[in-house]
PDB file of C-alpha atoms in Angstrom:
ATOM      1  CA  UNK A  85      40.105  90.476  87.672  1.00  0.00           C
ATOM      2  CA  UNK A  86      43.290  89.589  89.342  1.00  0.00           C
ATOM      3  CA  UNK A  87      45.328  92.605  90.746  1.00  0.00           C
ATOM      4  CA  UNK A  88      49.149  93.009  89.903  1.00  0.00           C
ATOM      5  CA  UNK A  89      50.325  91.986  92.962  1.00  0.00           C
ATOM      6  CA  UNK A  90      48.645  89.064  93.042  1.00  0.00           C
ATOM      7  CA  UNK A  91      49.952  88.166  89.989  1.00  0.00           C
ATOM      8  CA  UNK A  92      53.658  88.801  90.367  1.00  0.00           C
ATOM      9  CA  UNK A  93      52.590  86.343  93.059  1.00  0.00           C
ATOM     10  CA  UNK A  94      51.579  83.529  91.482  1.00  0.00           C
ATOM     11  CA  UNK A  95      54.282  83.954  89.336  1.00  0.00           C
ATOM     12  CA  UNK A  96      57.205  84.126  91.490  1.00  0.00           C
ATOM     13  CA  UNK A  97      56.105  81.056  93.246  1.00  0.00           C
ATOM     14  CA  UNK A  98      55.776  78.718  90.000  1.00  0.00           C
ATOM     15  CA  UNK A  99      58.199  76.343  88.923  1.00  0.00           C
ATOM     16  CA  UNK A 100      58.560  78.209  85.428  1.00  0.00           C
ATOM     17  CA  UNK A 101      60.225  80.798  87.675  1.00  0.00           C
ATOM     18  CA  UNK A 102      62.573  79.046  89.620  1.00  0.00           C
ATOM     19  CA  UNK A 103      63.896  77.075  86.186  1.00  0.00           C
ATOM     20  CA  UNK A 104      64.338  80.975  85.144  1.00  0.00           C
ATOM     21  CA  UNK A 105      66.507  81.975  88.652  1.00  0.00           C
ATOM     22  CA  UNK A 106      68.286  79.038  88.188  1.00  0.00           C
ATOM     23  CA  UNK A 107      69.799  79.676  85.031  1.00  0.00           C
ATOM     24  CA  UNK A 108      70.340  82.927  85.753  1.00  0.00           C
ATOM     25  CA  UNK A 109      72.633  82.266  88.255  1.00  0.00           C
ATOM     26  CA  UNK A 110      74.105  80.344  85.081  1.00  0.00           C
ATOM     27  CA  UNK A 111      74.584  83.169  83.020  1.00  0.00           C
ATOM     28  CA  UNK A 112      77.430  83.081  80.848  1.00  0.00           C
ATOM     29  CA  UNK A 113      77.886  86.429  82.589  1.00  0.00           C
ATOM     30  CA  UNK A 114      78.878  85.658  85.794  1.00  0.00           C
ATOM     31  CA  UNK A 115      81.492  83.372  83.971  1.00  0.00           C
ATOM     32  CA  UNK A 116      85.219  85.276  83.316  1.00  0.00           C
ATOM     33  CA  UNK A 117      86.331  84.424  79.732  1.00  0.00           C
ATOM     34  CA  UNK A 118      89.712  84.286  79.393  1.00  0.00           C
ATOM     35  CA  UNK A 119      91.355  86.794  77.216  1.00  0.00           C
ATOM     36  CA  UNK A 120      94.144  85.806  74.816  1.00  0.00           C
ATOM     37  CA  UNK A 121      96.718  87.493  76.365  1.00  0.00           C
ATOM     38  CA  UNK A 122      95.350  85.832  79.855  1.00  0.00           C
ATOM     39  CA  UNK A 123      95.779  82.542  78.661  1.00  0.00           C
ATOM     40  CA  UNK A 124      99.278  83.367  77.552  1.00  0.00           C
ATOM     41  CA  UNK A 125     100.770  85.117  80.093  1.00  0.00           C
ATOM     42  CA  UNK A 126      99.496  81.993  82.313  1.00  0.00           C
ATOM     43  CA  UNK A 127     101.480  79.332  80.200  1.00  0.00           C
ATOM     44  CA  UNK A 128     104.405  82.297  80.349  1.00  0.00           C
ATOM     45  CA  UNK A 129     104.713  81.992  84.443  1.00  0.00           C
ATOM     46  CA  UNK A 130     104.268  78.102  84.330  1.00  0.00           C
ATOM     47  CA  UNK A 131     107.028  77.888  81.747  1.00  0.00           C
ATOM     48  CA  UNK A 132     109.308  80.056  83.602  1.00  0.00           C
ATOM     49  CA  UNK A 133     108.883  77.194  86.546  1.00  0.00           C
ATOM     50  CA  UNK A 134     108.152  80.858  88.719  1.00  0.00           C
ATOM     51  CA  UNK A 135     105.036  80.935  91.383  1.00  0.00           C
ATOM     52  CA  UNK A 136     102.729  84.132  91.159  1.00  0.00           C
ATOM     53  CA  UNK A 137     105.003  85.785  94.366  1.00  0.00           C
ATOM     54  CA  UNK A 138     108.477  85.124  92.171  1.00  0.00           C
ATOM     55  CA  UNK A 139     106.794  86.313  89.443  1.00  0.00           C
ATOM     56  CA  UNK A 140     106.011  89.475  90.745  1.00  0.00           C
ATOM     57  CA  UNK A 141     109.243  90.041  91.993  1.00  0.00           C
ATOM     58  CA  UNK A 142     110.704  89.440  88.501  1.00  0.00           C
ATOM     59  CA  UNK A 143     108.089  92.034  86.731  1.00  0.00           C
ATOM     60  CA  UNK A 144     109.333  94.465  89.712  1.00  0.00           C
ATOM     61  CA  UNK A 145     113.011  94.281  88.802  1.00  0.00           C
ATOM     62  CA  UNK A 146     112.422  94.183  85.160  1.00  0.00           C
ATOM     63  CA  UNK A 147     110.343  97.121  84.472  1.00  0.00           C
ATOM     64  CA  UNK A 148     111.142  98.842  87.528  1.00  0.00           C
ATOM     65  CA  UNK A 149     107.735  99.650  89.356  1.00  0.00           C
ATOM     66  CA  UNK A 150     105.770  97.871  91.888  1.00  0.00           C
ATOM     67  CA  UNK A 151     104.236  94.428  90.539  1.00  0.00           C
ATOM     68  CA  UNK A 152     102.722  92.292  93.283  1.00  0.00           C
ATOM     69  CA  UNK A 153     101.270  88.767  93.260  1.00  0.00           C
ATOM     70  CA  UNK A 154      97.789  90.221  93.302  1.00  0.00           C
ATOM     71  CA  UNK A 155      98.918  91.893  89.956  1.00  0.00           C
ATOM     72  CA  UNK A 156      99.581  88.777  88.568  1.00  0.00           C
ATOM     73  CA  UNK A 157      96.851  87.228  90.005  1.00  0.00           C
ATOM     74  CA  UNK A 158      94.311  89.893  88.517  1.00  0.00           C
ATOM     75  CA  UNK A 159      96.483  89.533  84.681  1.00  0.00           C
ATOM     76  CA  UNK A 160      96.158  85.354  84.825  1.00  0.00           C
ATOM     77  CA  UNK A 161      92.747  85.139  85.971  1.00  0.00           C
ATOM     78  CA  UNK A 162      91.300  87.637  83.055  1.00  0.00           C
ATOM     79  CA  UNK A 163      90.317  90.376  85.797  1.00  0.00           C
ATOM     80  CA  UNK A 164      92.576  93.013  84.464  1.00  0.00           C
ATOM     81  CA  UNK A 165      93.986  93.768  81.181  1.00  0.00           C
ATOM     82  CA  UNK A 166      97.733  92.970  80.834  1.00  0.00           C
ATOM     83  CA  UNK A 167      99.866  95.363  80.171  1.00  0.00           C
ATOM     84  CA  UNK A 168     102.132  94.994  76.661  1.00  0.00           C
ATOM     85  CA  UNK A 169     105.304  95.497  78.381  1.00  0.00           C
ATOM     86  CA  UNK A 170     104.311  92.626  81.054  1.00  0.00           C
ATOM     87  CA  UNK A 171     103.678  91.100  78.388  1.00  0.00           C
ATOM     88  CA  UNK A 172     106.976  91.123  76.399  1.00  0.00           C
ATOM     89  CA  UNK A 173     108.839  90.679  79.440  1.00  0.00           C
ATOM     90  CA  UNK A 174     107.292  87.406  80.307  1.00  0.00           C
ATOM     91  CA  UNK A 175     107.864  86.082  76.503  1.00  0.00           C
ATOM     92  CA  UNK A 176     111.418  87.621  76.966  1.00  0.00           C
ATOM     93  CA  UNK A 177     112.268  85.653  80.536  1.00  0.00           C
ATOM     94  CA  UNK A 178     110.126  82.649  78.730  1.00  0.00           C
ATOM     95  CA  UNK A 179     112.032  82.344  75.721  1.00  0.00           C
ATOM     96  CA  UNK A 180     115.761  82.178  78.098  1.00  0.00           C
ATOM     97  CA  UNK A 181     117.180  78.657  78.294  1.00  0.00           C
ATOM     98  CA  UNK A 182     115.706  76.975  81.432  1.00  0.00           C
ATOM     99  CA  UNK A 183     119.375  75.712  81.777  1.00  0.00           C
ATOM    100  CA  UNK A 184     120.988  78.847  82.190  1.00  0.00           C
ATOM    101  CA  UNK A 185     120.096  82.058  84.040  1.00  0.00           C
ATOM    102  CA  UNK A 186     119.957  85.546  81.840  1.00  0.00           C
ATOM    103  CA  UNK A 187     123.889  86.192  82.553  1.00  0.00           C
ATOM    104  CA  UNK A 188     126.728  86.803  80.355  1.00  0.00           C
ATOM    105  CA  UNK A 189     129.694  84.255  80.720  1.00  0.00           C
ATOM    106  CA  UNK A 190     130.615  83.105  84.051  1.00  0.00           C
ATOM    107  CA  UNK A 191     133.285  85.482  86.101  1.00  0.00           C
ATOM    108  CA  UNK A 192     133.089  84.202  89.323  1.00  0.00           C
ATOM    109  CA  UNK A 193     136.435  82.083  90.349  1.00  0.00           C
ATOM    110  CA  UNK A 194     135.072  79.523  92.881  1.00  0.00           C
ATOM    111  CA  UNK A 195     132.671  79.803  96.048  1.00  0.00           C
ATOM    112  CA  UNK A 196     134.775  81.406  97.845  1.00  0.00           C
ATOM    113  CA  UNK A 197     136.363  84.372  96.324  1.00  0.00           C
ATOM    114  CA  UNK A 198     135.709  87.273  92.679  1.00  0.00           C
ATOM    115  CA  UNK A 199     137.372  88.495  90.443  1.00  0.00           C
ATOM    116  CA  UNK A 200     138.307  92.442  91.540  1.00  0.00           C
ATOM    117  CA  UNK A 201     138.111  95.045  88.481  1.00  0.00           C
ATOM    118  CA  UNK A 202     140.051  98.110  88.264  1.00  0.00           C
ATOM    119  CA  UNK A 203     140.474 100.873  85.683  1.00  0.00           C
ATOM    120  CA  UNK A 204     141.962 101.034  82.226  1.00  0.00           C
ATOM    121  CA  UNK A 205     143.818 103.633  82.097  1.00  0.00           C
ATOM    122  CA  UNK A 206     146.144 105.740  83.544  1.00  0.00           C
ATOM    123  CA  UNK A 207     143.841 108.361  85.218  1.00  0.00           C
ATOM    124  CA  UNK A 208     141.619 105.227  86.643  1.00  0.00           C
ATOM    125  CA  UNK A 209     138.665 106.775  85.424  1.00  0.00           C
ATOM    126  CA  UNK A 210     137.410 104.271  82.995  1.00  0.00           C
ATOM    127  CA  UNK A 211     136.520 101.130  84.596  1.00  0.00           C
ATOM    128  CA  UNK A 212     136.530  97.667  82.392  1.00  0.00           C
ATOM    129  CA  UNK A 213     135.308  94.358  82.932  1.00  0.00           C
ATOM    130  CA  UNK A 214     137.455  92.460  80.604  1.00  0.00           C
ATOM    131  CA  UNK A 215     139.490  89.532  82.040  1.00  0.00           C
ATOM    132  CA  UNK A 216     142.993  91.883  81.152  1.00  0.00           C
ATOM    133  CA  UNK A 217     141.728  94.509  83.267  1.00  0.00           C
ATOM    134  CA  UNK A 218     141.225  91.643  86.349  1.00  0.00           C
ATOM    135  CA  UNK A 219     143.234  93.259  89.641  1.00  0.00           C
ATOM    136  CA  UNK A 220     142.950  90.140  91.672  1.00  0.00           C
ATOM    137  CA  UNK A 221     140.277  88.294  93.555  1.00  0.00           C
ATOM    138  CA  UNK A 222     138.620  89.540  96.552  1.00  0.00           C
ATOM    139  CA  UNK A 223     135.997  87.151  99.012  1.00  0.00           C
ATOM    140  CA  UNK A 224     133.077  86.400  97.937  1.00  0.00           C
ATOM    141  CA  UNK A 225     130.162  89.222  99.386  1.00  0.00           C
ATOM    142  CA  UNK A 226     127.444  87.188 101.139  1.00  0.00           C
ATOM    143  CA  UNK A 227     124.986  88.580  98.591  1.00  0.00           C
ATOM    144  CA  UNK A 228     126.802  86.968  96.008  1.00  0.00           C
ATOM    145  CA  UNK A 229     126.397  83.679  97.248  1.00  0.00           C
ATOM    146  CA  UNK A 230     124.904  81.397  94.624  1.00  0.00           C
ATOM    147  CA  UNK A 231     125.530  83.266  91.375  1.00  0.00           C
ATOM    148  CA  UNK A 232     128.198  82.069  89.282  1.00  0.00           C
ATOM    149  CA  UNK A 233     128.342  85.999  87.806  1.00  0.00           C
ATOM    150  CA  UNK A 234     129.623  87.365  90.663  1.00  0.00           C
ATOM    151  CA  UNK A 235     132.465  89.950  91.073  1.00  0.00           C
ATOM    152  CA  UNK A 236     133.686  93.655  92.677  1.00  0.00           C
ATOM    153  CA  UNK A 237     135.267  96.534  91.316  1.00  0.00           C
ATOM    154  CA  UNK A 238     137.107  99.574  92.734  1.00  0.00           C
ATOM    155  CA  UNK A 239     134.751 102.975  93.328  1.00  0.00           C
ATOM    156  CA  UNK A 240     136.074 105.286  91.626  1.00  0.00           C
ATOM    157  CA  UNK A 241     134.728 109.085  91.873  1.00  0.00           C
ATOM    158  CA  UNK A 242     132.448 110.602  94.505  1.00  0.00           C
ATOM    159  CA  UNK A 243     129.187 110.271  92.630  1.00  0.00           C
ATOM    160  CA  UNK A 244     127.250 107.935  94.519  1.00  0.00           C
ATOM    161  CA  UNK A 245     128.462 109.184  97.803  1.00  0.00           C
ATOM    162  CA  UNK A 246     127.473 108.453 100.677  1.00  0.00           C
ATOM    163  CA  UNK A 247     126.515 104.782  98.927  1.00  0.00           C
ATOM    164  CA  UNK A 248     129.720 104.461  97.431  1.00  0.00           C
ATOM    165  CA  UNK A 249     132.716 106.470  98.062  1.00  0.00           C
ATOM    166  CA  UNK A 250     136.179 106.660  96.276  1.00  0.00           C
ATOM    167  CA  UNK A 251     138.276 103.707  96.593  1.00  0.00           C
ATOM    168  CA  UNK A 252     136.011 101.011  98.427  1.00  0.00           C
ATOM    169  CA  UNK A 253     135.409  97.769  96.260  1.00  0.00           C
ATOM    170  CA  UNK A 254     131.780  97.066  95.703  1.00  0.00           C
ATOM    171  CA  UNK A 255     129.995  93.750  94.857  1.00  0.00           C
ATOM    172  CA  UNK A 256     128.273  93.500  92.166  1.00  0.00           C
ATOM    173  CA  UNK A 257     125.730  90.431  89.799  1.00  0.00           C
ATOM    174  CA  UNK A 258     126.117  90.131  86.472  1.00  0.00           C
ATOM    175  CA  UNK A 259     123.370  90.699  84.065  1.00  0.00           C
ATOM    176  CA  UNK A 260     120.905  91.020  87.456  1.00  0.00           C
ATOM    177  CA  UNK A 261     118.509  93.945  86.894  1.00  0.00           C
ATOM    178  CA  UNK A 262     118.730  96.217  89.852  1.00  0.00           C
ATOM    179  CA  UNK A 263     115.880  96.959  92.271  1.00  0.00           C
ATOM    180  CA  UNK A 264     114.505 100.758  92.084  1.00  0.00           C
ATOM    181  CA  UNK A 265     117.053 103.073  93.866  1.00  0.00           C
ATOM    182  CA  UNK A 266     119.689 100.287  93.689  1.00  0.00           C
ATOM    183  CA  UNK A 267     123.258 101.268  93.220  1.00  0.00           C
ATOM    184  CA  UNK A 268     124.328  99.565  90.036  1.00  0.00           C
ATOM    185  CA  UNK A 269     126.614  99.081  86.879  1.00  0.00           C
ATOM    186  CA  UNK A 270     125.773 100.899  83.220  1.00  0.00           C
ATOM    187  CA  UNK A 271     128.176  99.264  80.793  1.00  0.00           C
ATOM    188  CA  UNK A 272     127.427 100.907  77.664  1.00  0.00           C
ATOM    189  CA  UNK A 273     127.797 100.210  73.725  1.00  0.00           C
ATOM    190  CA  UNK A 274     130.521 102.530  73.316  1.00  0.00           C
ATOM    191  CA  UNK A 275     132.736 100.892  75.947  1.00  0.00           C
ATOM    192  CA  UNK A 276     132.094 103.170  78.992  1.00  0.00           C
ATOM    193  CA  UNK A 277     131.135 101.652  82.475  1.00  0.00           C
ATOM    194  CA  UNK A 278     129.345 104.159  84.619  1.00  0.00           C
ATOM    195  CA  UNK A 279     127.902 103.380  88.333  1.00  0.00           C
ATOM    196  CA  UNK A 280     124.371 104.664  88.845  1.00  0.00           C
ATOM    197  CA  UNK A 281     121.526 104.508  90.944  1.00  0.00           C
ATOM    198  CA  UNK A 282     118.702 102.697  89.313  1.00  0.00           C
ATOM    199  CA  UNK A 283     115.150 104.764  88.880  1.00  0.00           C
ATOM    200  CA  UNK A 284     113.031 103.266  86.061  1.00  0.00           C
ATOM    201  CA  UNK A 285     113.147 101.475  82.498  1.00  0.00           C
ATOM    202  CA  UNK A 286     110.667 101.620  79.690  1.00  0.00           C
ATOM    203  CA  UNK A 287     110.968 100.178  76.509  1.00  0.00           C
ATOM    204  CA  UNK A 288     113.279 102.916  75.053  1.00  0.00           C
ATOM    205  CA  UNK A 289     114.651 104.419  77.854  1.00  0.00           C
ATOM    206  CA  UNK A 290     116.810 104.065  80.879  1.00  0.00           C
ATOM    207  CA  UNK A 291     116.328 106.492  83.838  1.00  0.00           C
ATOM    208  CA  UNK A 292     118.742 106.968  86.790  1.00  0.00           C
ATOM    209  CA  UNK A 293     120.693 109.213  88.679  1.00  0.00           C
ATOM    210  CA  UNK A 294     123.696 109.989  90.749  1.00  0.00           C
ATOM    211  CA  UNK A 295     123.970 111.770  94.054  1.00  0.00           C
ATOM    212  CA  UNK A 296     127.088 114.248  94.200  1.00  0.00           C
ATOM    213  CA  UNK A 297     126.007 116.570  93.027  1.00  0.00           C
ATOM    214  CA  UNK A 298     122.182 115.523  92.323  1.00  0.00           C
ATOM    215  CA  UNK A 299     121.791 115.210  89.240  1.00  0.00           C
ATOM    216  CA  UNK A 300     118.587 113.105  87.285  1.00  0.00           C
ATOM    217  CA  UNK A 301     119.933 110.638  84.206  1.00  0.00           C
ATOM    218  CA  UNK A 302     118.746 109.230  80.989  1.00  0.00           C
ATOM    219  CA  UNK A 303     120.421 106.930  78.418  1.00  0.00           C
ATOM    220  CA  UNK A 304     118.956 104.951  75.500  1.00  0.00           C
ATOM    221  CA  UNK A 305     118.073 101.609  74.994  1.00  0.00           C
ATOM    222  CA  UNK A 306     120.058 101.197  71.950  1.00  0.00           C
ATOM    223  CA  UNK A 307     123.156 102.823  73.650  1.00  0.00           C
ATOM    224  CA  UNK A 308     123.221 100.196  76.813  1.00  0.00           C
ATOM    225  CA  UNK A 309     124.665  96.888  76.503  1.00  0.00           C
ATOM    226  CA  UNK A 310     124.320  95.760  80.133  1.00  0.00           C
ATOM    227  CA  UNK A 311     122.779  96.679  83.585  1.00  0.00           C
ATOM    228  CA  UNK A 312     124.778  94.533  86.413  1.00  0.00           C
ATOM    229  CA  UNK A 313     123.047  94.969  89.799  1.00  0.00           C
ATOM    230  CA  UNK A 314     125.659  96.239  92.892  1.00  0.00           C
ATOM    231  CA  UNK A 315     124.541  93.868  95.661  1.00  0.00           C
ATOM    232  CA  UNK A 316     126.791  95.311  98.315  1.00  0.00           C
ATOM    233  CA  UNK A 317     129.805  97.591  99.336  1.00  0.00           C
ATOM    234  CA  UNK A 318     132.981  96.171 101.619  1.00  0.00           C
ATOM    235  CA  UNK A 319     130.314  93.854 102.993  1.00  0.00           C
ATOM    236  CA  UNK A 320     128.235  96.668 104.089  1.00  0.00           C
ATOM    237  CA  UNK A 321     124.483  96.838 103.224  1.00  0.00           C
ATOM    238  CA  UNK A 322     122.873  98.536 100.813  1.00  0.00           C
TER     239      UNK A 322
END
């Protein structure tokens, strides 16, 4: 009688068990099936005419928290489960007219200068962004430079100080989501403007702060009717 080993063998070495190797290495298991949500949020970036890097950068600004291109990489290619607000934010920058870029109307004058905002009322402590409440025009901030959104307003307040202090005119995008601990503009439903630094954004709430004196911040969705970026401050960096 044959032994085991010389059985396991013989077997190893006939054909039947290469054929059975071989399509093991076939498997259907070593194959990644797409997901639903994989093959959407795929046709989601090529629609938006955005690479996986721009992408990325996008998802980082608009839910404010780190998103890289391996992220995105992981979320098209089926290795990770995509997040629902990834999700709704790539249906949400998908569905925007290819045209146009996510802005309210145009405020910038020409390529060369803003429009500089000031306050409504008598105080100065309510700042507007209606065309009545325009100051005057002010050059264009080099971070401005190819956005037809573009203008500055007067600091008012200590608040943001150091970042911003009372009086200097700071540059600002509109309708640009702001980068996390980004100085930027609050304009709520109610009519008040306030200037903020940017934390964090979920799908109900909006989380910032100020910095004199420190002091965390919270406002809801529903109040907020736009978030304008401030790109820079008397051509100073941010």
């Amino acid at each position: 009688m044959q032994n085991t080993a010389e059985l396991i063998c013989r077997e190893r070495q006939s054909p039947r068990f290469a054929t059975s190797a071989k399509f093991r290495r076939m498997s259907p298991r070593a194959v990644t099936v797409l997901s639903p949500e994989a093959r959407e949020l795929s046709e989601l970036v090529s629609r938006s005419g955005r690479n996986q890097k721009e992408t990325a950068d996008y998802l980082t600004r608009r839910l404010g928290r780190d998103v890289t291109n391996v992220h995105v990489s992981r979320w098209v290619n089926g290795g990770v489960k995509v997040p629902v607000d990834v999700m709704d934010a790539m249906r949400e920058l998908a569905a925007q007219p290819a045209e146009s870029p996510p802005v309210v109307s145009a405020m910038t004058d020409s390529d060369a200068v803003v429009p500089l905002f000031g306050y409504a009322n008598a105080a100065g402590a309510v700042l507007r962004l209606n065309e009545d409440q325009r100051v005057g025009v002010v050059p264009i901030h080099p971070a401005q430079r190819g956005s037809r959104s573009a203008f500055a307003f007067i600091v008012f307040g200590e608040s943001l100080s150091p970042r911003l202090s009372h009086g200097e005119i700071a540059y600002a995008v509109r309708g640009r989501m702001p980068a996390r601990g980004q100085p930027f503009l609050l304009e709520l439903k109610n009519g008040d403007v306030l200037v903020k630094i940017f934390d964090t954004m979920d799908d109900r709430t909006l989380f910032g702060r100020q910095l004199e004196p420190k002091k965390d911040l919270s406002w809801p969705l529903r109040e907020v009717e736009a978030i304008h970026a401030v790109v820079g401050v008397s051509f100073g960096s941010q």
